[in-house]
């Protein structure tokens, strides 16, 4: 679907969160790394909503607490200490992280604050053991030019990353503590972006600035984009956690699509004359309709003493099945809301009936019990009475919102670029001073020192890559936008090997391997360097690089030389190569006689298939050509 | 909060006064190259001398440099937030009465949204609104005795706590809970253990290692555990209720004479030393962990002896300790000295003459060990035997802090050295145990 974004009044603001590659975490001396394997430490906590001066607590937070949610934390001693466990006060703010964020601020022409104050932003979903995220403003204002348009930068912040969620059961959520406390820099733009494509370009431009510092982490999960998207007639929607740059564009597009479709549903409801007071609020017990049901989900719930509750949605027939965005129907939205507020597994609705083992007769029974006309839809849930009731009350509330259009909410991005309901939009963030961490005075001397050591701006960098290493423009750009620029420069300085080969490998080759599903991010820098050393010193040919990398991604603890040996990619001695070429020539004498140099192609293919990775193509090609000439210049014996 | 109490001093205070702005006002701060608007916040304790702190509209605080060029304008007065307490939970009939006598600490507090300051929330209704589950456990009768940091507690405060607690017990509550700062909570627990004779109900001190303005605070779970035990536990002793581990699922009840704060910051800081804990509260149930404990009993024989003598000192021996330190106490008119000796209960031979002089001057001198775990035994080595001969009293497995408090209490009851010595050695509140078991 193509939209006229201008006419729709699209406004997008971007929040880019990028992990910094500091020596230690933001508030303690732990390594800013993740651990694999079994946790050494497990503990269980609850987080209690705190009251503000006004006696208010965050509604969603209070709700979670009342549900009796407990949080299971997992940690290991390498990546977590008592600070992450909230058993020791935070240490002072990591200066290295502060300086990197100030550097970014200066590159974005932002004004560093005179004194940095760390705040506690209340978050009680368990992602922070403290119940708040420590965060601070480092600079305000600033500007970034993207294709001639000035994008205002509102805020440059520094904050601790949250623990990572690794599981969820009915009443317990599991988090790993390793990620908690990794420094994150946050760059927020004004809401001036007016198309999905522009959103991607702005994200890219911010990413370039961040990477230019040489102090950012790389790999999946190290950068997350939050989007604030609004349409003139729609609502302000916050989409959290877009991980890939390519997805930014889709996320905006799909959100526009979703809002436009929700507005169409509103128009349709208006046309059907549905009014708010027509919509039922209280669910009805329809268990008797399903007493002998063949539907497994329902019979299972009933056998556990559950009930089937139903809610009539007057005038909604056909709308629940309507697609809002790829793989997202209006019914999906209702289901997500039911899950969040009722803790149920899901919902059934008449737009997908008969199905899931529910028969036509049962649906008829349901409709007649609720006094439905064919224009009405029914949503029903099988679970404990309490949960089903909460779930359907939330569905009823959401259905009423559909009459108004698009409700404001916070959504979470899916890897495909669509988004799912996450929670209601929180009220103004409640923030308190983090009194355990002393403020940092940002002195003029510090700013001057950082200003003198600013990294190259992206355009200057591009020119230098082309001039210094002879890379073409496209490759230079790719390299700049990859996470490997630093490594590229280190390898080229250290190893005698063609810069273009290194650049191609670190961009195109790695990307294509990643597309094949390989975990190339797990290949460490020193391994990548070793690969080029082996090529540079002639141990293996450059053609073997993709195979070596693929092997290394599956064997992260092995060396590049191990890879060469395991894959039998050691370069052939010249006599051996000559023997293979001669053998091929002997077999193809007839062809050479008939076609002369025309036989080169097939011969090259045949030899390379035998020696790929063990000899470079240039040498093979020279040998074959030499032999063809020899044969041609020999007088025909006939 | 007024400007004078806001922490701003000198130049900054002058500038703010001249600008006619107050804490909580929305102000504009103009410096030559930049301008900010926000709410004026009290100065951070560690803040720079040349920055004022404002809260931006986004909720973030920043420090803004103020020089002679800076222009500060008041945009509007701050709104004084009024606390609207959430609805009271319904009182459940038939529940037991528990007195909550607050002495300080941050077991129950509310945050000032604008400034981040923490205020105590100590009325019964405040307690219910901060920890609504309390209303399912007991009918709370809350009082604020005082609100001080626990490092500022003195034996005079112990006396007041003892008297207030006794009054509540006389009024017939099922138990008493005493919120207390954690730093010296174990000392107060020991003091109350000795002050009460024939205690009829549990008296439970409770604290928090994470203040209650944080969502992760241990205050609510500790308080719930303490109230549960105060209302329903079968024991009638002075105890301390705190987290068993880093998890929020289990509260240990430690005997008041056997408990010590053993970690600066962790939730599981409190440990029972040379004794198992008294009880555990888990999943809403109280389980006794010791068989030999004082049972609940009728109120009739309950008595209070709340006097403490504060001319008693605790002296930790270390290599090179100058014996003049001991002489100092004698010359200052002290009546008792608890030594925290090395190992089984030793101090260097160089101290002997001063120890001798102290005892001859009428001081009670008793020995505990700085090892914390284990029992002193002064019969094993010459040094110990020499000290015994000088008249030093070995205090078995009593904690040094408990020994200090006990000697203060003993000398608050009698000045007669012989009687005092006898009282000191009499097991009054399980401060001595006959058997020391292997630690888990
Ligand atoms: Zn740590």
PDB file of N, CA, C and O in Angstrom, chain A residues 370-396:
ATOM      1  N   UNK A 370     -26.672 -14.722  23.203  1.00  0.00           N
ATOM      2  CA  UNK A 370     -26.325 -13.310  23.369  1.00  0.00           C
ATOM      3  C   UNK A 370     -27.258 -12.401  22.570  1.00  0.00           C
ATOM      4  O   UNK A 370     -27.025 -11.199  22.473  1.00  0.00           O
ATOM      5  N   UNK A 371     -28.276 -13.048  21.930  1.00  0.00           N
ATOM      6  CA  UNK A 371     -29.249 -12.220  21.235  1.00  0.00           C
ATOM      7  C   UNK A 371     -28.610 -11.422  20.095  1.00  0.00           C
ATOM      8  O   UNK A 371     -28.789 -10.220  19.968  1.00  0.00           O
ATOM      9  N   UNK A 372     -27.812 -12.122  19.276  1.00  0.00           N
ATOM     10  CA  UNK A 372     -27.041 -11.431  18.237  1.00  0.00           C
ATOM     11  C   UNK A 372     -27.806 -11.348  16.921  1.00  0.00           C
ATOM     12  O   UNK A 372     -28.527 -12.265  16.555  1.00  0.00           O
ATOM     13  N   UNK A 373     -27.606 -10.252  16.206  1.00  0.00           N
ATOM     14  CA  UNK A 373     -28.011 -10.186  14.811  1.00  0.00           C
ATOM     15  C   UNK A 373     -26.793 -10.566  13.984  1.00  0.00           C
ATOM     16  O   UNK A 373     -25.675 -10.611  14.523  1.00  0.00           O
ATOM     17  N   UNK A 374     -26.971 -10.827  12.683  1.00  0.00           N
ATOM     18  CA  UNK A 374     -25.814 -11.199  11.862  1.00  0.00           C
ATOM     19  C   UNK A 374     -24.748 -10.107  11.806  1.00  0.00           C
ATOM     20  O   UNK A 374     -23.598 -10.381  11.485  1.00  0.00           O
ATOM     21  N   UNK A 375     -25.089  -8.855  12.110  1.00  0.00           N
ATOM     22  CA  UNK A 375     -24.086  -7.776  12.059  1.00  0.00           C
ATOM     23  C   UNK A 375     -23.160  -7.791  13.282  1.00  0.00           C
ATOM     24  O   UNK A 375     -22.163  -7.091  13.301  1.00  0.00           O
ATOM     25  N   UNK A 376     -23.540  -8.560  14.309  1.00  0.00           N
ATOM     26  CA  UNK A 376     -22.748  -8.509  15.539  1.00  0.00           C
ATOM     27  C   UNK A 376     -21.639  -9.558  15.538  1.00  0.00           C
ATOM     28  O   UNK A 376     -21.753 -10.599  14.893  1.00  0.00           O
ATOM     29  N   UNK A 377     -20.594  -9.234  16.259  1.00  0.00           N
ATOM     30  CA  UNK A 377     -19.521 -10.216  16.462  1.00  0.00           C
ATOM     31  C   UNK A 377     -19.525 -10.624  17.927  1.00  0.00           C
ATOM     32  O   UNK A 377     -20.053  -9.908  18.780  1.00  0.00           O
ATOM     33  N   UNK A 378     -18.939 -11.785  18.214  1.00  0.00           N
ATOM     34  CA  UNK A 378     -18.823 -12.228  19.601  1.00  0.00           C
ATOM     35  C   UNK A 378     -17.374 -12.615  19.859  1.00  0.00           C
ATOM     36  O   UNK A 378     -16.746 -13.282  19.046  1.00  0.00           O
ATOM     37  N   UNK A 379     -16.858 -12.151  20.994  1.00  0.00           N
ATOM     38  CA  UNK A 379     -15.530 -12.565  21.446  1.00  0.00           C
ATOM     39  C   UNK A 379     -15.750 -13.456  22.650  1.00  0.00           C
ATOM     40  O   UNK A 379     -16.545 -13.125  23.525  1.00  0.00           O
ATOM     41  N   UNK A 380     -15.089 -14.600  22.689  1.00  0.00           N
ATOM     42  CA  UNK A 380     -15.247 -15.447  23.880  1.00  0.00           C
ATOM     43  C   UNK A 380     -13.918 -16.035  24.339  1.00  0.00           C
ATOM     44  O   UNK A 380     -12.974 -16.195  23.565  1.00  0.00           O
ATOM     45  N   UNK A 381     -13.867 -16.307  25.635  1.00  0.00           N
ATOM     46  CA  UNK A 381     -12.630 -16.724  26.284  1.00  0.00           C
ATOM     47  C   UNK A 381     -12.938 -17.885  27.218  1.00  0.00           C
ATOM     48  O   UNK A 381     -13.936 -17.862  27.923  1.00  0.00           O
ATOM     49  N   UNK A 382     -12.083 -18.904  27.184  1.00  0.00           N
ATOM     50  CA  UNK A 382     -12.233 -20.024  28.118  1.00  0.00           C
ATOM     51  C   UNK A 382     -11.063 -20.004  29.078  1.00  0.00           C
ATOM     52  O   UNK A 382      -9.917 -20.188  28.674  1.00  0.00           O
ATOM     53  N   UNK A 383     -11.360 -19.745  30.342  1.00  0.00           N
ATOM     54  CA  UNK A 383     -10.295 -19.692  31.358  1.00  0.00           C
ATOM     55  C   UNK A 383     -10.987 -19.614  32.714  1.00  0.00           C
ATOM     56  O   UNK A 383     -12.205 -19.748  32.785  1.00  0.00           O
ATOM     57  N   UNK A 384     -10.203 -19.396  33.781  1.00  0.00           N
ATOM     58  CA  UNK A 384     -10.859 -19.202  35.076  1.00  0.00           C
ATOM     59  C   UNK A 384     -11.790 -17.992  34.940  1.00  0.00           C
ATOM     60  O   UNK A 384     -11.511 -17.079  34.163  1.00  0.00           O
ATOM     61  N   UNK A 385     -12.879 -18.018  35.701  1.00  0.00           N
ATOM     62  CA  UNK A 385     -13.859 -16.941  35.558  1.00  0.00           C
ATOM     63  C   UNK A 385     -13.207 -15.564  35.707  1.00  0.00           C
ATOM     64  O   UNK A 385     -13.443 -14.660  34.926  1.00  0.00           O
ATOM     65  N   UNK A 386     -12.319 -15.459  36.698  1.00  0.00           N
ATOM     66  CA  UNK A 386     -11.698 -14.177  36.996  1.00  0.00           C
ATOM     67  C   UNK A 386     -10.897 -13.652  35.806  1.00  0.00           C
ATOM     68  O   UNK A 386     -11.048 -12.503  35.382  1.00  0.00           O
ATOM     69  N   UNK A 387     -10.040 -14.533  35.268  1.00  0.00           N
ATOM     70  CA  UNK A 387      -9.184 -14.114  34.165  1.00  0.00           C
ATOM     71  C   UNK A 387     -10.003 -13.779  32.928  1.00  0.00           C
ATOM     72  O   UNK A 387      -9.753 -12.774  32.254  1.00  0.00           O
ATOM     73  N   UNK A 388     -10.980 -14.654  32.632  1.00  0.00           N
ATOM     74  CA  UNK A 388     -11.790 -14.434  31.437  1.00  0.00           C
ATOM     75  C   UNK A 388     -12.537 -13.111  31.556  1.00  0.00           C
ATOM     76  O   UNK A 388     -12.679 -12.366  30.588  1.00  0.00           O
ATOM     77  N   UNK A 389     -12.988 -12.807  32.762  1.00  0.00           N
ATOM     78  CA  UNK A 389     -13.740 -11.579  32.975  1.00  0.00           C
ATOM     79  C   UNK A 389     -12.851 -10.352  32.741  1.00  0.00           C
ATOM     80  O   UNK A 389     -13.212  -9.428  32.026  1.00  0.00           O
ATOM     81  N   UNK A 390     -11.643 -10.387  33.349  1.00  0.00           N
ATOM     82  CA  UNK A 390     -10.701  -9.275  33.153  1.00  0.00           C
ATOM     83  C   UNK A 390     -10.382  -9.106  31.671  1.00  0.00           C
ATOM     84  O   UNK A 390     -10.326  -7.992  31.148  1.00  0.00           O
ATOM     85  N   UNK A 391     -10.145 -10.231  31.011  1.00  0.00           N
ATOM     86  CA  UNK A 391      -9.753 -10.191  29.606  1.00  0.00           C
ATOM     87  C   UNK A 391     -10.860  -9.543  28.771  1.00  0.00           C
ATOM     88  O   UNK A 391     -10.606  -8.649  27.956  1.00  0.00           O
ATOM     89  N   UNK A 392     -12.108  -9.976  28.995  1.00  0.00           N
ATOM     90  CA  UNK A 392     -13.196  -9.472  28.163  1.00  0.00           C
ATOM     91  C   UNK A 392     -13.565  -8.027  28.504  1.00  0.00           C
ATOM     92  O   UNK A 392     -13.997  -7.268  27.639  1.00  0.00           O
ATOM     93  N   UNK A 393     -13.348  -7.647  29.743  1.00  0.00           N
ATOM     94  CA  UNK A 393     -13.579  -6.243  30.086  1.00  0.00           C
ATOM     95  C   UNK A 393     -12.591  -5.361  29.326  1.00  0.00           C
ATOM     96  O   UNK A 393     -12.941  -4.276  28.845  1.00  0.00           O
ATOM     97  N   UNK A 394     -11.351  -5.840  29.223  1.00  0.00           N
ATOM     98  CA  UNK A 394     -10.339  -5.077  28.478  1.00  0.00           C
ATOM     99  C   UNK A 394     -10.704  -5.037  26.996  1.00  0.00           C
ATOM    100  O   UNK A 394     -10.550  -4.010  26.324  1.00  0.00           O
ATOM    101  N   UNK A 395     -11.231  -6.162  26.483  1.00  0.00           N
ATOM    102  CA  UNK A 395     -11.652  -6.202  25.084  1.00  0.00           C
ATOM    103  C   UNK A 395     -12.797  -5.205  24.851  1.00  0.00           C
ATOM    104  O   UNK A 395     -12.806  -4.465  23.863  1.00  0.00           O
ATOM    105  N   UNK A 396     -13.713  -5.174  25.800  1.00  0.00           N
ATOM    106  CA  UNK A 396     -14.847  -4.253  25.663  1.00  0.00           C
ATOM    107  C   UNK A 396     -14.369  -2.799  25.623  1.00  0.00           C
ATOM    108  O   UNK A 396     -14.835  -1.990  24.816  1.00  0.00           O
TER     109      UNK A 396
END
